[in-house]
């Protein structure tokens, strides 16, 4: 069992469920979920997660806009961006704003776990 905590952010409940199951099956603790960037900032402030999986495209506030607020609310959190194919330019922008890694939808469990290993060692 790991002591890492996670905030899972995606506007699609199905995608949150998929990644949450991957994380909990691997022994991680998902402490909160959010459906948009504004909720993500509030959840980051309340829970101070170790790692945030953050979708790029969401209503209200997208992932790119939310990164700064999440890191202001929880400076020690590491952000892993979740992108669809063809969003490379947005992933680069996200990394410039502070994201530490990215995973591509549909999620591959091995790649998700690799991204977690990459960011927890930073």
Tab-separated table of N, CA, C and O in Angstrom:
chain	number	residue	atom	x	y	z
A	1	UNK	N	0.845	-1.195	0.000
A	1	UNK	CA	0.000	0.000	0.000
A	1	UNK	C	0.879	1.242	0.000
A	1	UNK	O	1.871	1.309	0.692
A	2	UNK	N	0.506	2.220	-0.786
A	2	UNK	CA	1.268	3.454	-0.898
A	2	UNK	C	0.632	4.543	-0.041
A	2	UNK	O	-0.566	4.524	0.208
A	3	UNK	N	1.459	5.474	0.383
A	3	UNK	CA	0.891	6.593	1.141
A	3	UNK	C	0.673	7.816	0.250
A	3	UNK	O	0.352	8.884	0.740
A	4	UNK	N	0.833	7.652	-1.063
A	4	UNK	CA	0.571	8.761	-1.983
A	4	UNK	C	-0.932	9.003	-2.089
A	4	UNK	O	-1.716	8.062	-2.161
A	5	UNK	N	-1.314	10.287	-2.126
A	5	UNK	CA	-2.721	10.640	-2.298
A	5	UNK	C	-2.927	11.287	-3.659
A	5	UNK	O	-2.035	11.967	-4.175
A	6	UNK	N	-4.124	11.079	-4.208
A	6	UNK	CA	-4.427	11.545	-5.555
A	6	UNK	C	-5.709	12.357	-5.614
A	6	UNK	O	-6.675	12.051	-4.915
A	7	UNK	N	-5.693	13.361	-6.498
A	7	UNK	CA	-6.883	14.088	-6.923
A	7	UNK	C	-7.054	13.756	-8.401
A	7	UNK	O	-6.126	13.969	-9.189
A	8	UNK	N	-8.208	13.221	-8.776
A	8	UNK	CA	-8.493	12.841	-10.159
A	8	UNK	C	-9.452	13.868	-10.751
A	8	UNK	O	-10.547	14.065	-10.231
A	9	UNK	N	-9.012	14.532	-11.840
A	9	UNK	CA	-9.800	15.613	-12.432
A	9	UNK	C	-10.104	15.299	-13.901
A	9	UNK	O	-9.198	15.177	-14.724
A	10	UNK	N	-11.392	15.158	-14.197
A	10	UNK	CA	-11.844	14.940	-15.575
A	10	UNK	C	-13.332	15.260	-15.599
A	10	UNK	O	-14.032	14.942	-14.636
A	11	UNK	N	-13.806	15.885	-16.667
A	11	UNK	CA	-15.230	16.210	-16.732
A	11	UNK	C	-16.083	14.980	-17.020
A	11	UNK	O	-17.275	14.985	-16.750
A	12	UNK	N	-15.476	13.913	-17.525
A	12	UNK	CA	-16.222	12.691	-17.820
A	12	UNK	C	-16.143	11.739	-16.627
A	12	UNK	O	-15.064	11.291	-16.249
A	13	UNK	N	-17.293	11.450	-16.038
A	13	UNK	CA	-17.345	10.553	-14.885
A	13	UNK	C	-16.721	9.205	-15.244
A	13	UNK	O	-15.983	8.617	-14.446
A	14	UNK	N	-16.979	8.725	-16.444
A	14	UNK	CA	-16.417	7.447	-16.872
A	14	UNK	C	-14.890	7.463	-16.817
A	14	UNK	O	-14.268	6.519	-16.316
A	15	UNK	N	-14.268	8.532	-17.319
A	15	UNK	CA	-12.803	8.605	-17.321
A	15	UNK	C	-12.261	8.698	-15.890
A	15	UNK	O	-11.234	8.101	-15.574
A	16	UNK	N	-12.952	9.441	-15.033
A	16	UNK	CA	-12.534	9.495	-13.620
A	16	UNK	C	-12.592	8.105	-12.998
A	16	UNK	O	-11.697	7.702	-12.265
A	17	UNK	N	-13.656	7.375	-13.317
A	17	UNK	CA	-13.829	6.029	-12.772
A	17	UNK	C	-12.723	5.103	-13.252
A	17	UNK	O	-12.161	4.327	-12.469
A	18	UNK	N	-12.376	5.180	-14.530
A	18	UNK	CA	-11.320	4.325	-15.096
A	18	UNK	C	-9.988	4.596	-14.399
A	18	UNK	O	-9.317	3.666	-13.937
A	19	UNK	N	-9.593	5.850	-14.308
A	19	UNK	CA	-8.286	6.141	-13.709
A	19	UNK	C	-8.301	5.887	-12.203
A	19	UNK	O	-7.329	5.400	-11.630
A	20	UNK	N	-9.432	6.178	-11.557
A	20	UNK	CA	-9.531	5.921	-10.118
A	20	UNK	C	-9.360	4.426	-9.834
A	20	UNK	O	-8.656	4.042	-8.905
A	21	UNK	N	-9.969	3.576	-10.664
A	21	UNK	CA	-9.831	2.129	-10.481
A	21	UNK	C	-8.383	1.697	-10.683
A	21	UNK	O	-7.864	0.883	-9.911
A	22	UNK	N	-7.721	2.232	-11.702
A	22	UNK	CA	-6.302	1.900	-11.923
A	22	UNK	C	-5.469	2.269	-10.690
A	22	UNK	O	-4.604	1.502	-10.264
A	23	UNK	N	-5.736	3.442	-10.142
A	23	UNK	CA	-4.970	3.918	-8.991
A	23	UNK	C	-5.253	3.087	-7.739
A	23	UNK	O	-4.317	2.679	-7.041
A	24	UNK	N	-6.524	2.835	-7.463
A	24	UNK	CA	-6.854	2.082	-6.250
A	24	UNK	C	-6.404	0.623	-6.377
A	24	UNK	O	-5.935	0.040	-5.403
A	25	UNK	N	-6.499	0.049	-7.583
A	25	UNK	CA	-6.007	-1.319	-7.794
A	25	UNK	C	-4.504	-1.413	-7.549
A	25	UNK	O	-3.994	-2.454	-7.145
A	26	UNK	N	-3.785	-0.309	-7.805
A	26	UNK	CA	-2.331	-0.272	-7.594
A	26	UNK	C	-1.978	0.087	-6.146
A	26	UNK	O	-0.802	0.209	-5.807
A	27	UNK	N	-3.009	0.278	-5.300
A	27	UNK	CA	-2.764	0.548	-3.892
A	27	UNK	C	-2.682	2.010	-3.514
A	27	UNK	O	-2.288	2.351	-2.400
A	28	UNK	N	-3.059	2.898	-4.440
A	28	UNK	CA	-3.020	4.332	-4.159
A	28	UNK	C	-4.343	4.814	-3.571
A	28	UNK	O	-5.378	4.181	-3.747
A	29	UNK	N	-4.291	5.962	-2.909
A	29	UNK	CA	-5.455	6.534	-2.232
A	29	UNK	C	-5.969	7.740	-3.005
A	29	UNK	O	-5.287	8.768	-3.076
A	30	UNK	N	-7.144	7.619	-3.613
A	30	UNK	CA	-7.773	8.749	-4.299
A	30	UNK	C	-8.595	9.505	-3.256
A	30	UNK	O	-9.620	9.015	-2.794
A	31	UNK	N	-8.117	10.691	-2.871
A	31	UNK	CA	-8.768	11.441	-1.786
A	31	UNK	C	-9.871	12.364	-2.287
A	31	UNK	O	-10.712	12.794	-1.502
A	32	UNK	N	-9.860	12.684	-3.599
A	32	UNK	CA	-10.883	13.588	-4.126
A	32	UNK	C	-10.964	13.461	-5.640
A	32	UNK	O	-10.031	13.011	-6.289
A	33	UNK	N	-12.110	13.924	-6.171
A	33	UNK	CA	-12.342	13.980	-7.616
A	33	UNK	C	-12.916	15.346	-7.939
A	33	UNK	O	-13.557	15.973	-7.084
A	34	UNK	N	-12.703	15.788	-9.178
A	34	UNK	CA	-13.286	17.048	-9.625
A	34	UNK	C	-13.653	16.921	-11.096
A	34	UNK	O	-13.026	16.169	-11.836
A	35	UNK	N	-14.678	17.694	-11.508
A	35	UNK	CA	-15.162	17.637	-12.882
A	35	UNK	C	-14.756	18.811	-13.746
A	35	UNK	O	-15.053	18.848	-14.925
A	36	UNK	N	-14.059	19.792	-13.153
A	36	UNK	CA	-13.542	20.919	-13.938
A	36	UNK	C	-12.411	21.582	-13.158
A	36	UNK	O	-12.143	21.233	-12.003
A	37	UNK	N	-11.755	22.553	-13.785
A	37	UNK	CA	-10.605	23.203	-13.174
A	37	UNK	C	-10.923	23.963	-11.902
A	37	UNK	O	-10.121	23.973	-10.961
A	38	UNK	N	-12.093	24.591	-11.854
A	38	UNK	CA	-12.463	25.345	-10.647
A	38	UNK	C	-12.619	24.409	-9.454
A	38	UNK	O	-12.115	24.683	-8.361
A	39	UNK	N	-13.310	23.280	-9.673
A	39	UNK	CA	-13.447	22.283	-8.609
A	39	UNK	C	-12.082	21.714	-8.225
A	39	UNK	O	-11.824	21.446	-7.044
A	40	UNK	N	-11.226	21.527	-9.215
A	40	UNK	CA	-9.894	20.960	-8.963
A	40	UNK	C	-9.091	21.840	-8.014
A	40	UNK	O	-8.427	21.342	-7.101
A	41	UNK	N	-9.170	23.151	-8.222
A	41	UNK	CA	-8.444	24.083	-7.348
A	41	UNK	C	-8.974	23.980	-5.919
A	41	UNK	O	-8.203	23.917	-4.957
A	42	UNK	N	-10.298	23.935	-5.770
A	42	UNK	CA	-10.898	23.803	-4.439
A	42	UNK	C	-10.498	22.487	-3.768
A	42	UNK	O	-10.176	22.454	-2.576
A	43	UNK	N	-10.515	21.389	-4.530
A	43	UNK	CA	-10.145	20.084	-3.980
A	43	UNK	C	-8.652	20.036	-3.626
A	43	UNK	O	-8.266	19.448	-2.613
A	44	UNK	N	-7.822	20.685	-4.451
A	44	UNK	CA	-6.380	20.730	-4.149
A	44	UNK	C	-6.133	21.507	-2.857
A	44	UNK	O	-5.320	21.108	-2.023
A	45	UNK	N	-6.876	22.608	-2.692
A	45	UNK	CA	-6.756	23.418	-1.479
A	45	UNK	C	-7.175	22.610	-0.247
A	45	UNK	O	-6.511	22.638	0.785
A	46	UNK	N	-8.263	21.871	-0.368
A	46	UNK	CA	-8.813	21.124	0.766
A	46	UNK	C	-8.005	19.868	1.110
A	46	UNK	O	-7.871	19.524	2.280
A	47	UNK	N	-7.470	19.187	0.086
A	47	UNK	CA	-6.874	17.860	0.315
A	47	UNK	C	-5.357	17.803	0.178
A	47	UNK	O	-4.752	16.817	0.593
A	48	UNK	N	-4.731	18.820	-0.463
A	48	UNK	CA	-3.272	18.840	-0.676
A	48	UNK	C	-2.761	17.478	-1.176
A	48	UNK	O	-1.907	16.840	-0.554
A	49	UNK	N	-3.275	17.013	-2.328
A	49	UNK	CA	-2.873	15.689	-2.825
A	49	UNK	C	-1.409	15.679	-3.265
A	49	UNK	O	-0.861	16.710	-3.666
A	50	UNK	N	-0.800	14.499	-3.197
A	50	UNK	CA	0.575	14.365	-3.680
A	50	UNK	C	0.612	14.494	-5.202
A	50	UNK	O	1.505	15.130	-5.761
A	51	UNK	N	-0.377	13.877	-5.867
A	51	UNK	CA	-0.407	13.863	-7.329
A	51	UNK	C	-1.814	14.188	-7.813
A	51	UNK	O	-2.802	13.717	-7.255
A	52	UNK	N	-1.879	15.008	-8.874
A	52	UNK	CA	-3.147	15.376	-9.515
A	52	UNK	C	-3.110	14.864	-10.943
A	52	UNK	O	-2.186	15.180	-11.690
A	53	UNK	N	-4.095	14.051	-11.328
A	53	UNK	CA	-4.256	13.710	-12.745
A	53	UNK	C	-5.263	14.716	-13.294
A	53	UNK	O	-6.362	14.833	-12.769
A	54	UNK	N	-4.862	15.452	-14.313
A	54	UNK	CA	-5.631	16.618	-14.761
A	54	UNK	C	-5.941	16.550	-16.252
A	54	UNK	O	-5.034	16.572	-17.086
A	55	UNK	N	-7.225	16.469	-16.565
A	55	UNK	CA	-7.674	16.485	-17.961
A	55	UNK	C	-7.410	17.867	-18.546
A	55	UNK	O	-7.429	18.872	-17.832
A	56	UNK	N	-7.165	17.924	-19.841
A	56	UNK	CA	-6.938	19.220	-20.482
A	56	UNK	C	-8.262	19.896	-20.827
A	56	UNK	O	-8.494	21.047	-20.476
A	57	UNK	N	-9.147	19.191	-21.517
A	57	UNK	CA	-10.364	19.793	-22.025
A	57	UNK	C	-11.530	19.563	-21.071
A	57	UNK	O	-11.968	18.425	-20.896
A	58	UNK	N	-11.989	20.655	-20.433
A	58	UNK	CA	-13.108	20.576	-19.482
A	58	UNK	C	-13.901	21.879	-19.542
A	58	UNK	O	-13.362	22.910	-19.920
A	59	UNK	N	-15.171	21.837	-19.117
A	59	UNK	CA	-15.970	23.071	-19.054
A	59	UNK	C	-15.545	23.930	-17.861
A	59	UNK	O	-14.794	23.477	-17.005
A	60	UNK	N	-16.039	25.152	-17.802
A	60	UNK	CA	-15.790	26.110	-16.708
A	60	UNK	C	-14.353	26.624	-16.738
A	60	UNK	O	-14.125	27.798	-16.888
A	61	UNK	N	-13.391	25.719	-16.516
A	61	UNK	CA	-11.975	26.078	-16.574
A	61	UNK	C	-11.224	24.826	-17.006
A	61	UNK	O	-11.355	23.776	-16.398
A	62	UNK	N	-10.426	24.954	-18.082
A	62	UNK	CA	-9.720	23.764	-18.569
A	62	UNK	C	-8.470	23.481	-17.733
A	62	UNK	O	-8.097	24.248	-16.840
A	63	UNK	N	-7.843	22.359	-18.023
A	63	UNK	CA	-6.685	21.936	-17.259
A	63	UNK	C	-5.507	22.881	-17.342
A	63	UNK	O	-4.807	23.107	-16.352
A	64	UNK	N	-5.287	23.451	-18.527
A	64	UNK	CA	-4.165	24.386	-18.700
A	64	UNK	C	-4.355	25.606	-17.783
A	64	UNK	O	-3.430	26.045	-17.111
A	65	UNK	N	-5.573	26.148	-17.755
A	65	UNK	CA	-5.862	27.305	-16.912
A	65	UNK	C	-5.789	26.949	-15.428
A	65	UNK	O	-5.465	27.791	-14.603
A	66	UNK	N	-6.103	25.700	-15.090
A	66	UNK	CA	-6.180	25.297	-13.684
A	66	UNK	C	-4.827	25.009	-13.043
A	66	UNK	O	-4.711	25.081	-11.820
A	67	UNK	N	-3.813	24.703	-13.841
A	67	UNK	CA	-2.526	24.291	-13.258
A	67	UNK	C	-2.005	25.302	-12.241
A	67	UNK	O	-1.643	24.946	-11.126
A	68	UNK	N	-1.978	26.576	-12.621
A	68	UNK	CA	-1.453	27.605	-11.722
A	68	UNK	C	-2.203	27.656	-10.407
A	68	UNK	O	-1.598	27.729	-9.331
A	69	UNK	N	-3.530	27.598	-10.465
A	69	UNK	CA	-4.349	27.645	-9.262
A	69	UNK	C	-4.143	26.423	-8.384
A	69	UNK	O	-4.113	26.525	-7.154
A	70	UNK	N	-3.999	25.262	-9.022
A	70	UNK	CA	-3.768	24.028	-8.265
A	70	UNK	C	-2.431	24.108	-7.540
A	70	UNK	O	-2.332	23.803	-6.347
A	71	UNK	N	-1.395	24.560	-8.244
A	71	UNK	CA	-0.065	24.635	-7.631
A	71	UNK	C	0.023	25.755	-6.598
A	71	UNK	O	0.774	25.639	-5.628
A	72	UNK	N	-0.766	26.818	-6.764
A	72	UNK	CA	-0.840	27.851	-5.721
A	72	UNK	C	-1.511	27.290	-4.469
A	72	UNK	O	-1.084	27.562	-3.350
A	73	UNK	N	-2.579	26.516	-4.670
A	73	UNK	CA	-3.351	25.957	-3.550
A	73	UNK	C	-2.600	24.829	-2.851
A	73	UNK	O	-2.752	24.627	-1.653
A	74	UNK	N	-1.791	24.106	-3.610
A	74	UNK	CA	-1.080	22.933	-3.075
A	74	UNK	C	0.286	22.831	-3.758
A	74	UNK	O	0.478	22.033	-4.680
A	75	UNK	N	1.247	23.654	-3.311
A	75	UNK	CA	2.535	23.771	-4.007
A	75	UNK	C	3.335	22.472	-4.133
A	75	UNK	O	4.142	22.341	-5.055
A	76	UNK	N	3.112	21.514	-3.254
A	76	UNK	CA	3.872	20.266	-3.318
A	76	UNK	C	3.237	19.215	-4.220
A	76	UNK	O	3.820	18.150	-4.436
A	77	UNK	N	2.034	19.499	-4.726
A	77	UNK	CA	1.373	18.542	-5.617
A	77	UNK	C	2.121	18.457	-6.941
A	77	UNK	O	2.647	19.450	-7.443
A	78	UNK	N	2.147	17.257	-7.508
A	78	UNK	CA	2.721	17.036	-8.832
A	78	UNK	C	1.542	16.799	-9.779
A	78	UNK	O	0.637	16.042	-9.473
A	79	UNK	N	1.579	17.461	-10.941
A	79	UNK	CA	0.470	17.362	-11.896
A	79	UNK	C	0.861	16.466	-13.069
A	79	UNK	O	1.916	16.660	-13.677
A	80	UNK	N	-0.007	15.491	-13.357
A	80	UNK	CA	0.126	14.649	-14.544
A	80	UNK	C	-1.050	14.999	-15.452
A	80	UNK	O	-2.204	14.825	-15.076
A	81	UNK	N	-0.753	15.526	-16.639
A	81	UNK	CA	-1.805	15.903	-17.572
A	81	UNK	C	-2.355	14.669	-18.281
A	81	UNK	O	-1.614	13.735	-18.584
A	82	UNK	N	-3.659	14.684	-18.542
A	82	UNK	CA	-4.337	13.623	-19.290
A	82	UNK	C	-4.836	14.244	-20.588
A	82	UNK	O	-5.648	15.154	-20.552
A	83	UNK	N	-4.315	13.749	-21.707
A	83	UNK	CA	-4.693	14.369	-22.973
A	83	UNK	C	-5.205	13.339	-23.964
A	83	UNK	O	-4.873	12.160	-23.874
A	84	UNK	N	-5.985	13.828	-24.900
A	84	UNK	CA	-6.398	13.002	-26.025
A	84	UNK	C	-5.298	13.089	-27.077
A	84	UNK	O	-4.453	13.990	-27.041
A	85	UNK	N	-5.304	12.151	-27.995
A	85	UNK	CA	-4.339	12.214	-29.085
A	85	UNK	C	-4.507	13.545	-29.809
A	85	UNK	O	-5.607	14.070	-29.906
A	86	UNK	N	-3.408	14.113	-30.288
A	86	UNK	CA	-3.476	15.345	-31.053
A	86	UNK	C	-3.459	16.606	-30.212
A	86	UNK	O	-3.661	17.692	-30.731
A	87	UNK	N	-3.205	16.488	-28.917
A	87	UNK	CA	-3.150	17.672	-28.050
A	87	UNK	C	-1.719	17.985	-27.606
A	87	UNK	O	-1.507	18.575	-26.559
A	88	UNK	N	-0.738	17.610	-28.439
A	88	UNK	CA	0.658	17.773	-28.047
A	88	UNK	C	1.014	19.211	-27.701
A	88	UNK	O	1.741	19.453	-26.736
A	89	UNK	N	0.513	20.178	-28.468
A	89	UNK	CA	0.833	21.583	-28.194
A	89	UNK	C	0.322	21.991	-26.813
A	89	UNK	O	1.001	22.713	-26.071
A	90	UNK	N	-0.854	21.505	-26.445
A	90	UNK	CA	-1.402	21.826	-25.122
A	90	UNK	C	-0.599	21.147	-24.015
A	90	UNK	O	-0.416	21.720	-22.946
A	91	UNK	N	-0.119	19.926	-24.275
A	91	UNK	CA	0.703	19.229	-23.280
A	91	UNK	C	1.994	20.011	-23.040
A	91	UNK	O	2.405	20.199	-21.894
A	92	UNK	N	2.615	20.495	-24.111
A	92	UNK	CA	3.840	21.297	-23.974
A	92	UNK	C	3.555	22.543	-23.147
A	92	UNK	O	4.317	22.890	-22.234
A	93	UNK	N	2.449	23.212	-23.418
A	93	UNK	CA	2.066	24.400	-22.652
A	93	UNK	C	1.857	24.044	-21.178
A	93	UNK	O	2.290	24.770	-20.277
A	94	UNK	N	1.213	22.909	-20.921
A	94	UNK	CA	0.967	22.470	-19.545
A	94	UNK	C	2.274	22.215	-18.804
A	94	UNK	O	2.422	22.580	-17.634
A	95	UNK	N	3.231	21.608	-19.488
A	95	UNK	CA	4.521	21.331	-18.848
A	95	UNK	C	5.254	22.633	-18.545
A	95	UNK	O	5.848	22.785	-17.477
A	96	UNK	N	5.139	23.604	-19.445
A	96	UNK	CA	5.739	24.927	-19.182
A	96	UNK	C	5.125	25.581	-17.943
A	96	UNK	O	5.779	26.321	-17.231
A	97	UNK	N	3.837	25.285	-17.682
A	97	UNK	CA	3.144	25.884	-16.535
A	97	UNK	C	3.344	25.093	-15.248
A	97	UNK	O	2.839	25.489	-14.205
A	98	UNK	N	4.021	23.944	-15.334
A	98	UNK	CA	4.312	23.215	-14.107
A	98	UNK	C	3.920	21.751	-14.065
A	98	UNK	O	4.206	21.074	-13.079
A	99	UNK	N	3.246	21.238	-15.099
A	99	UNK	CA	2.926	19.806	-15.119
A	99	UNK	C	4.228	19.012	-15.213
A	99	UNK	O	5.195	19.467	-15.818
A	100	UNK	N	4.252	17.851	-14.591
A	100	UNK	CA	5.485	17.058	-14.534
A	100	UNK	C	5.515	15.907	-15.537
A	100	UNK	O	6.579	15.379	-15.837
A	101	UNK	N	4.362	15.484	-16.031
A	101	UNK	CA	4.306	14.371	-16.981
A	101	UNK	C	2.933	14.403	-17.644
A	101	UNK	O	2.097	15.247	-17.313
A	102	UNK	N	2.706	13.471	-18.576
A	102	UNK	CA	1.394	13.392	-19.218
A	102	UNK	C	1.099	11.952	-19.577
A	102	UNK	O	2.004	11.131	-19.724
A	103	UNK	N	-0.188	11.643	-19.647
A	103	UNK	CA	-0.651	10.342	-20.117
A	103	UNK	C	-1.716	10.595	-21.178
A	103	UNK	O	-2.391	11.610	-21.159
A	104	UNK	N	-1.810	9.667	-22.131
A	104	UNK	CA	-2.723	9.833	-23.260
A	104	UNK	C	-3.917	8.895	-23.104
A	104	UNK	O	-3.772	7.760	-22.680
A	105	UNK	N	-5.092	9.439	-23.424
A	105	UNK	CA	-6.312	8.625	-23.440
A	105	UNK	C	-6.380	7.866	-24.755
A	105	UNK	O	-5.973	8.411	-25.774
A	106	UNK	N	-6.905	6.660	-24.801
A	106	UNK	CA	-7.373	5.874	-23.656
A	106	UNK	C	-6.186	5.450	-22.789
A	106	UNK	O	-5.097	5.199	-23.294
A	107	UNK	N	-6.411	5.383	-21.474
A	107	UNK	CA	-5.326	5.141	-20.540
A	107	UNK	C	-4.787	3.721	-20.643
A	107	UNK	O	-5.543	2.762	-20.704
A	108	UNK	N	-3.459	3.619	-20.647
A	108	UNK	CA	-2.772	2.348	-20.557
A	108	UNK	C	-2.239	2.241	-19.128
A	108	UNK	O	-1.491	3.118	-18.687
A	109	UNK	N	-2.646	1.201	-18.419
A	109	UNK	CA	-2.305	1.095	-16.993
A	109	UNK	C	-0.796	1.184	-16.757
A	109	UNK	O	-0.349	1.874	-15.845
A	110	UNK	N	-0.002	0.509	-17.589
A	110	UNK	CA	1.456	0.549	-17.402
A	110	UNK	C	1.989	1.968	-17.559
A	110	UNK	O	2.867	2.396	-16.806
A	111	UNK	N	1.461	2.711	-18.526
A	111	UNK	CA	1.912	4.095	-18.738
A	111	UNK	C	1.478	4.992	-17.578
A	111	UNK	O	2.217	5.874	-17.160
A	112	UNK	N	0.279	4.779	-17.050
A	112	UNK	CA	-0.191	5.554	-15.893
A	112	UNK	C	0.743	5.324	-14.713
A	112	UNK	O	1.207	6.275	-14.068
A	113	UNK	N	1.066	4.059	-14.434
A	113	UNK	CA	1.944	3.747	-13.303
A	113	UNK	C	3.363	4.269	-13.536
A	113	UNK	O	4.026	4.727	-12.598
A	114	UNK	N	3.816	4.251	-14.795
A	114	UNK	CA	5.137	4.798	-15.121
A	114	UNK	C	5.172	6.303	-14.864
A	114	UNK	O	6.134	6.828	-14.300
A	115	UNK	N	4.112	7.010	-15.252
A	115	UNK	CA	4.045	8.462	-15.027
A	115	UNK	C	4.078	8.767	-13.531
A	115	UNK	O	4.739	9.716	-13.093
A	116	UNK	N	3.393	7.949	-12.731
A	116	UNK	CA	3.404	8.141	-11.279
A	116	UNK	C	4.822	7.955	-10.743
A	116	UNK	O	5.309	8.765	-9.959
A	117	UNK	N	5.491	6.896	-11.180
A	117	UNK	CA	6.878	6.670	-10.749
A	117	UNK	C	7.768	7.837	-11.158
A	117	UNK	O	8.620	8.278	-10.389
A	118	UNK	N	7.549	8.358	-12.378
A	118	UNK	CA	8.354	9.492	-12.860
A	118	UNK	C	8.200	10.711	-11.960
A	118	UNK	O	9.187	11.369	-11.619
A	119	UNK	N	6.976	11.044	-11.587
A	119	UNK	CA	6.762	12.284	-10.836
A	119	UNK	C	7.043	12.136	-9.341
A	119	UNK	O	7.458	13.086	-8.705
A	120	UNK	N	6.846	10.936	-8.783
A	120	UNK	CA	7.072	10.815	-7.338
A	120	UNK	C	8.564	10.858	-7.014
A	120	UNK	O	8.925	11.200	-5.897
A	121	UNK	N	9.405	10.586	-7.996
A	121	UNK	CA	10.849	10.637	-7.744
A	121	UNK	C	11.419	12.045	-7.958
A	121	UNK	O	12.589	12.288	-7.724
A	122	UNK	N	10.586	12.988	-8.405
A	122	UNK	CA	11.067	14.367	-8.655
A	122	UNK	C	10.968	15.209	-7.414
A	122	UNK	O	10.065	15.146	-6.649
